[in-house]
PDB file of C-alpha atoms in Angstrom:
ATOM      1  CA  HIS A   1      12.297  40.208  -7.042  1.00  0.00           C
ATOM      2  CA  LEU A   2      10.592  37.044  -5.878  1.00  0.00           C
ATOM      3  CA  ALA A   3       7.153  38.244  -7.258  1.00  0.00           C
ATOM      4  CA  GLU A   4       8.774  38.719 -10.741  1.00  0.00           C
ATOM      5  CA  LEU A   5      10.313  35.314 -10.566  1.00  0.00           C
ATOM      6  CA  ALA A   6       6.944  33.872  -9.571  1.00  0.00           C
ATOM      7  CA  ALA A   7       5.233  35.573 -12.399  1.00  0.00           C
ATOM      8  CA  ARG A   8       7.820  34.528 -14.846  1.00  0.00           C
ATOM      9  CA  LEU A   9       7.612  30.818 -13.698  1.00  0.00           C
ATOM     10  CA  LEU A  10       4.013  30.766 -13.569  1.00  0.00           C
ATOM     11  CA  SER A  11       3.207  32.503 -17.151  1.00  0.00           C
ATOM     12  CA  PRO A  12       3.522  29.372 -19.193  1.00  0.00           C
ATOM     13  CA  ALA A  13       0.904  27.556 -17.146  1.00  0.00           C
ATOM     14  CA  ALA A  14      -2.720  27.798 -18.077  1.00  0.00           C
ATOM     15  CA  VAL A  15      -3.816  27.408 -14.450  1.00  0.00           C
ATOM     16  CA  SER A  16      -1.747  28.274 -11.272  1.00  0.00           C
ATOM     17  CA  LEU A  17      -3.111  26.618  -8.183  1.00  0.00           C
ATOM     18  CA  GLY A  18      -1.727  27.976  -4.763  1.00  0.00           C
ATOM     19  CA  VAL A  19      -1.470  25.616  -1.841  1.00  0.00           C
ATOM     20  CA  THR A  20      -2.104  26.876   1.336  1.00  0.00           C
ATOM     21  CA  ALA A  21      -3.413  25.828   4.860  1.00  0.00           C
ATOM     22  CA  ALA A  22      -6.250  28.179   4.504  1.00  0.00           C
ATOM     23  CA  ASP A  23      -7.196  31.131   2.090  1.00  0.00           C
ATOM     24  CA  PRO A  24      -5.928  34.030   4.059  1.00  0.00           C
ATOM     25  CA  ALA A  25      -6.924  36.658   1.353  1.00  0.00           C
ATOM     26  CA  GLY A  26     -10.425  35.432   1.211  1.00  0.00           C
ATOM     27  CA  GLN A  27      -9.673  35.012  -2.567  1.00  0.00           C
ATOM     28  CA  ALA A  28     -12.196  32.124  -2.825  1.00  0.00           C
ATOM     29  CA  ASP A  29     -13.043  28.978  -1.126  1.00  0.00           C
ATOM     30  CA  GLY A  30     -10.367  26.538  -0.717  1.00  0.00           C
ATOM     31  CA  VAL A  31     -10.501  23.243  -2.773  1.00  0.00           C
ATOM     32  CA  ALA A  32      -9.276  19.931  -1.689  1.00  0.00           C
ATOM     33  CA  PRO A  33      -6.652  18.436  -4.015  1.00  0.00           C
ATOM     34  CA  THR A  34      -8.675  15.696  -5.404  1.00  0.00           C
ATOM     35  CA  GLU A  35     -11.598  18.083  -6.276  1.00  0.00           C
ATOM     36  CA  SER A  36      -9.200  20.344  -8.350  1.00  0.00           C
ATOM     37  CA  VAL A  37      -8.016  17.822 -10.765  1.00  0.00           C
ATOM     38  CA  SER A  38     -10.964  17.356 -12.924  1.00  0.00           C
ATOM     39  CA  ALA A  39     -11.725  21.045 -13.217  1.00  0.00           C
ATOM     40  CA  VAL A  40      -8.354  21.848 -14.372  1.00  0.00           C
ATOM     41  CA  PRO A  41      -7.134  21.717 -18.222  1.00  0.00           C
ATOM     42  CA  THR A  42      -3.337  20.836 -18.813  1.00  0.00           C
ATOM     43  CA  GLY A  43      -0.503  22.995 -18.030  1.00  0.00           C
ATOM     44  CA  VAL A  44      -0.907  23.653 -14.277  1.00  0.00           C
ATOM     45  CA  ALA A  45       1.519  25.052 -11.818  1.00  0.00           C
ATOM     46  CA  PHE A  46       1.426  24.632  -8.077  1.00  0.00           C
ATOM     47  CA  LEU A  47       2.663  27.505  -6.032  1.00  0.00           C
ATOM     48  CA  PHE A  48       3.714  26.822  -2.614  1.00  0.00           C
ATOM     49  CA  GLY A  49       4.761  29.005   0.301  1.00  0.00           C
ATOM     50  CA  SER A  50       7.943  28.824   2.399  1.00  0.00           C
ATOM     51  CA  GLU A  51       8.299  26.403   4.873  1.00  0.00           C
ATOM     52  CA  ARG A  52       8.332  29.027   7.687  1.00  0.00           C
ATOM     53  CA  TYR A  53       5.459  31.466   6.587  1.00  0.00           C
ATOM     54  CA  GLY A  54       3.523  29.782   4.103  1.00  0.00           C
ATOM     55  CA  MET A  55       2.118  31.760   1.164  1.00  0.00           C
ATOM     56  CA  LYS A  56       2.076  35.413   1.117  1.00  0.00           C
ATOM     57  CA  ASN A  57      -1.476  37.205   0.156  1.00  0.00           C
ATOM     58  CA  GLU A  58       0.072  38.407  -2.945  1.00  0.00           C
ATOM     59  CA  ASP A  59       1.103  34.804  -3.993  1.00  0.00           C
ATOM     60  CA  VAL A  60      -2.473  33.807  -3.296  1.00  0.00           C
ATOM     61  CA  TYR A  61      -3.828  36.670  -5.274  1.00  0.00           C
ATOM     62  CA  ARG A  62      -1.614  35.332  -8.393  1.00  0.00           C
ATOM     63  CA  SER A  63      -3.146  31.929  -8.061  1.00  0.00           C
ATOM     64  CA  HIS A  64      -6.336  30.968 -10.008  1.00  0.00           C
ATOM     65  CA  ALA A  65      -7.586  28.851  -7.168  1.00  0.00           C
ATOM     66  CA  CYS A  66      -6.337  27.745  -3.771  1.00  0.00           C
ATOM     67  CA  LEU A  67      -5.817  24.127  -3.007  1.00  0.00           C
ATOM     68  CA  CYS A  68      -6.084  23.576   0.811  1.00  0.00           C
ATOM     69  CA  ILE A  69      -4.990  20.467   2.369  1.00  0.00           C
ATOM     70  CA  PRO A  70      -7.614  19.205   4.899  1.00  0.00           C
ATOM     71  CA  THR A  71      -5.495  18.709   8.413  1.00  0.00           C
ATOM     72  CA  ALA A  72      -6.500  17.875  11.721  1.00  0.00           C
ATOM     73  CA  PRO A  73      -7.548  20.908  13.826  1.00  0.00           C
ATOM     74  CA  ASP A  74      -4.753  20.791  16.245  1.00  0.00           C
ATOM     75  CA  TYR A  75      -2.238  21.041  13.150  1.00  0.00           C
ATOM     76  CA  GLY A  76      -3.174  23.927  10.763  1.00  0.00           C
ATOM     77  CA  SER A  77      -0.577  23.008   8.148  1.00  0.00           C
ATOM     78  CA  LEU A  78       1.928  20.470   6.860  1.00  0.00           C
ATOM     79  CA  ASN A  79       5.632  21.137   6.291  1.00  0.00           C
ATOM     80  CA  LEU A  80       6.583  22.061   2.759  1.00  0.00           C
ATOM     81  CA  ALA A  81       7.960  18.497   1.729  1.00  0.00           C
ATOM     82  CA  ALA A  82       4.660  16.657   3.122  1.00  0.00           C
ATOM     83  CA  ALA A  83       2.409  19.257   1.085  1.00  0.00           C
ATOM     84  CA  VAL A  84       4.491  18.627  -2.023  1.00  0.00           C
ATOM     85  CA  GLN A  85       4.333  15.032  -1.541  1.00  0.00           C
ATOM     86  CA  LEU A  86       0.710  14.831  -0.823  1.00  0.00           C
ATOM     87  CA  ILE A  87      -0.281  17.123  -3.709  1.00  0.00           C
ATOM     88  CA  ALA A  88       1.883  15.022  -6.310  1.00  0.00           C
ATOM     89  CA  TYR A  89       0.329  11.910  -4.965  1.00  0.00           C
ATOM     90  CA  GLU A  90      -3.241  12.969  -5.100  1.00  0.00           C
ATOM     91  CA  TRP A  91      -3.054  14.290  -8.599  1.00  0.00           C
ATOM     92  CA  ARG A  92      -1.173  11.276  -9.821  1.00  0.00           C
ATOM     93  CA  GLN A  93      -3.635   9.097  -8.443  1.00  0.00           C
ATOM     94  CA  ALA A  94      -6.462  11.221  -9.685  1.00  0.00           C
ATOM     95  CA  LEU A  95      -4.994  10.952 -13.203  1.00  0.00           C
ATOM     96  CA  GLY A  96      -4.743   7.234 -13.246  1.00  0.00           C
ATOM     97  CA  GLY A  97      -2.168   6.275 -10.730  1.00  0.00           C
ATOM     98  CA  PHE A  98       0.839   4.148 -11.319  1.00  0.00           C
ATOM     99  CA  ALA A  99       0.710   0.614 -12.684  1.00  0.00           C
ATOM    100  CA  LEU A 100       2.986  -1.464 -10.807  1.00  0.00           C
ATOM    101  CA  PRO A 101       5.572  -3.275 -13.188  1.00  0.00           C
ATOM    102  CA  ALA A 102       5.221  -6.847 -13.849  1.00  0.00           C
ATOM    103  CA  SER A 103       7.545  -9.020 -12.105  1.00  0.00           C
ATOM    104  CA  GLY A 104       9.882 -10.812 -14.426  1.00  0.00           C
ATOM    105  CA  ALA A 105       9.611 -14.182 -12.203  1.00  0.00           C
ATOM    106  CA  PRO A 106       6.551 -16.302 -13.110  1.00  0.00           C
ATOM    107  CA  GLN A 107       4.057 -16.635 -10.206  1.00  0.00           C
ATOM    108  CA  PRO A 108       4.329 -19.940  -8.569  1.00  0.00           C
ATOM    109  CA  ARG A 109       1.528 -22.232  -9.163  1.00  0.00           C
ATOM    110  CA  ALA A 110      -0.481 -23.717  -6.203  1.00  0.00           C
ATOM    111  CA  ALA A 111       0.325 -27.271  -5.650  1.00  0.00           C
ATOM    112  CA  ASP A 112      -2.338 -29.933  -6.951  1.00  0.00           C
ATOM    113  CA  ALA A 113      -4.577 -31.982  -4.994  1.00  0.00           C
ATOM    114  CA  GLN A 114      -2.612 -35.160  -5.047  1.00  0.00           C
ATOM    115  CA  ALA A 115       0.593 -33.174  -3.639  1.00  0.00           C
ATOM    116  CA  VAL A 116      -1.613 -31.735  -0.872  1.00  0.00           C
ATOM    117  CA  ALA A 117      -2.987 -35.283   0.038  1.00  0.00           C
ATOM    118  CA  GLY A 118       0.453 -36.603   0.082  1.00  0.00           C
ATOM    119  CA  LEU A 119       1.158 -33.977   2.348  1.00  0.00           C
ATOM    120  CA  LEU A 120      -1.610 -34.512   4.608  1.00  0.00           C
ATOM    121  CA  ALA A 121      -0.792 -38.207   4.788  1.00  0.00           C
ATOM    122  CA  HIS A 122       2.688 -37.393   5.634  1.00  0.00           C
ATOM    123  CA  TRP A 123       1.520 -35.154   8.377  1.00  0.00           C
ATOM    124  CA  GLU A 124      -0.972 -37.619   9.795  1.00  0.00           C
ATOM    125  CA  GLN A 125       1.935 -40.166  10.392  1.00  0.00           C
ATOM    126  CA  ALA A 126       4.110 -37.704  11.724  1.00  0.00           C
ATOM    127  CA  LEU A 127       1.408 -36.305  14.196  1.00  0.00           C
ATOM    128  CA  VAL A 128       0.816 -39.864  15.500  1.00  0.00           C
ATOM    129  CA  ALA A 129       4.454 -40.466  15.781  1.00  0.00           C
ATOM    130  CA  VAL A 130       5.133 -37.430  18.161  1.00  0.00           C
ATOM    131  CA  GLY A 131       1.964 -38.219  20.044  1.00  0.00           C
ATOM    132  CA  PHE A 132      -0.071 -35.267  18.844  1.00  0.00           C
ATOM    133  CA  LEU A 133      -2.786 -37.253  17.193  1.00  0.00           C
ATOM    134  CA  ASP A 134      -4.582 -40.234  18.453  1.00  0.00           C
ATOM    135  CA  PRO A 135      -5.408 -42.605  15.517  1.00  0.00           C
ATOM    136  CA  ALA A 136      -8.195 -44.072  17.445  1.00  0.00           C
ATOM    137  CA  ALA A 137      -9.947 -40.699  17.920  1.00  0.00           C
ATOM    138  CA  PRO A 138      -8.643 -38.162  15.295  1.00  0.00           C
ATOM    139  CA  ARG A 139     -11.664 -36.147  15.725  1.00  0.00           C
ATOM    140  CA  LYS A 140     -11.521 -33.008  13.391  1.00  0.00           C
ATOM    141  CA  LEU A 141      -7.782 -32.417  12.983  1.00  0.00           C
ATOM    142  CA  LEU A 142      -7.132 -33.905   9.575  1.00  0.00           C
ATOM    143  CA  PRO A 143     -10.157 -32.208   7.954  1.00  0.00           C
ATOM    144  CA  ARG A 144      -9.199 -28.775   9.610  1.00  0.00           C
ATOM    145  CA  LEU A 145      -5.521 -29.229   8.246  1.00  0.00           C
ATOM    146  CA  ASN A 146      -7.173 -29.943   4.684  1.00  0.00           C
ATOM    147  CA  GLN A 147      -9.155 -26.842   4.940  1.00  0.00           C
ATOM    148  CA  LEU A 148      -6.316 -24.894   5.940  1.00  0.00           C
ATOM    149  CA  CYS A 149      -4.215 -26.290   2.922  1.00  0.00           C
ATOM    150  CA  ASN A 150      -7.203 -25.374   0.589  1.00  0.00           C
ATOM    151  CA  ARG A 151      -7.115 -21.841   1.904  1.00  0.00           C
ATOM    152  CA  ALA A 152      -3.533 -21.381   1.847  1.00  0.00           C
ATOM    153  CA  GLU A 153      -3.051 -22.871  -1.614  1.00  0.00           C
ATOM    154  CA  PRO A 154       0.654 -23.896  -1.079  1.00  0.00           C
ATOM    155  CA  THR A 155       2.846 -24.145  -3.760  1.00  0.00           C
ATOM    156  CA  GLU A 156       4.965 -27.084  -4.745  1.00  0.00           C
ATOM    157  CA  GLU A 157       8.024 -25.651  -2.942  1.00  0.00           C
ATOM    158  CA  GLU A 158       5.885 -24.926   0.312  1.00  0.00           C
ATOM    159  CA  ILE A 159       4.611 -28.594   0.069  1.00  0.00           C
ATOM    160  CA  HIS A 160       8.340 -29.883  -0.078  1.00  0.00           C
ATOM    161  CA  ILE A 161       9.170 -27.750   3.105  1.00  0.00           C
ATOM    162  CA  LEU A 162       6.167 -28.933   4.974  1.00  0.00           C
ATOM    163  CA  ARG A 163       6.968 -32.608   4.174  1.00  0.00           C
ATOM    164  CA  GLY A 164      10.559 -32.041   5.384  1.00  0.00           C
ATOM    165  CA  VAL A 165       9.301 -30.673   8.560  1.00  0.00           C
ATOM    166  CA  ALA A 166       6.893 -34.064   8.962  1.00  0.00           C
ATOM    167  CA  ARG A 167      10.089 -36.283   8.005  1.00  0.00           C
ATOM    168  CA  ALA A 168      12.107 -34.497  10.718  1.00  0.00           C
ATOM    169  CA  MET A 169       9.095 -35.260  13.356  1.00  0.00           C
ATOM    170  CA  LEU A 170       9.105 -38.864  12.105  1.00  0.00           C
ATOM    171  CA  GLN A 171      12.856 -39.098  12.534  1.00  0.00           C
ATOM    172  CA  THR A 172      13.061 -37.554  15.916  1.00  0.00           C
ATOM    173  CA  ALA A 173      10.027 -39.819  17.216  1.00  0.00           C
ATOM    174  CA  ALA A 174      12.026 -42.954  15.806  1.00  0.00           C
ATOM    175  CA  GLN A 175      15.254 -41.879  17.531  1.00  0.00           C
ATOM    176  CA  ALA A 176      13.381 -41.321  20.905  1.00  0.00           C
ATOM    177  CA  ARG A 177      11.780 -44.680  20.657  1.00  0.00           C
ATOM    178  CA  ARG A 178      15.366 -46.350  20.619  1.00  0.00           C
TER     179      ARG A 178
END
């Protein structure tokens, strides 16, 4: 009954590929999922065995080729859901993958050099006010903060957030001096 059903379901396919942990029937060398994509025309059917017992030899014989999913030696096979997911993913990637849909929101632009310079001047004032930066010996802190901003390419919104932090530091320092 199941053999007839499998034969009927596989008949429209140009090629049927049995997915098995190993080729128990000795039909042919197992092929990795990605290796099989280029050699197979359209009209492919994948034949998976049961979750508990895998593929029967008669099902392996019915297949044109066997796909073997490489696994760690300690784990000879994958569960059925994992095997289906892996085969579907590997074949889809080999056939061109999925293009990620374009986001409807425009990508934020990096802030211009003037905005970054304003931020750094504001931070310099705040760092002096809280005692973190000695204006008599600034060393390399400000050039390093400038490099950080250049690498991070902050947006206008991020510049506003960081200037808000600097403003809060200045206010806190002013209150502490009173």
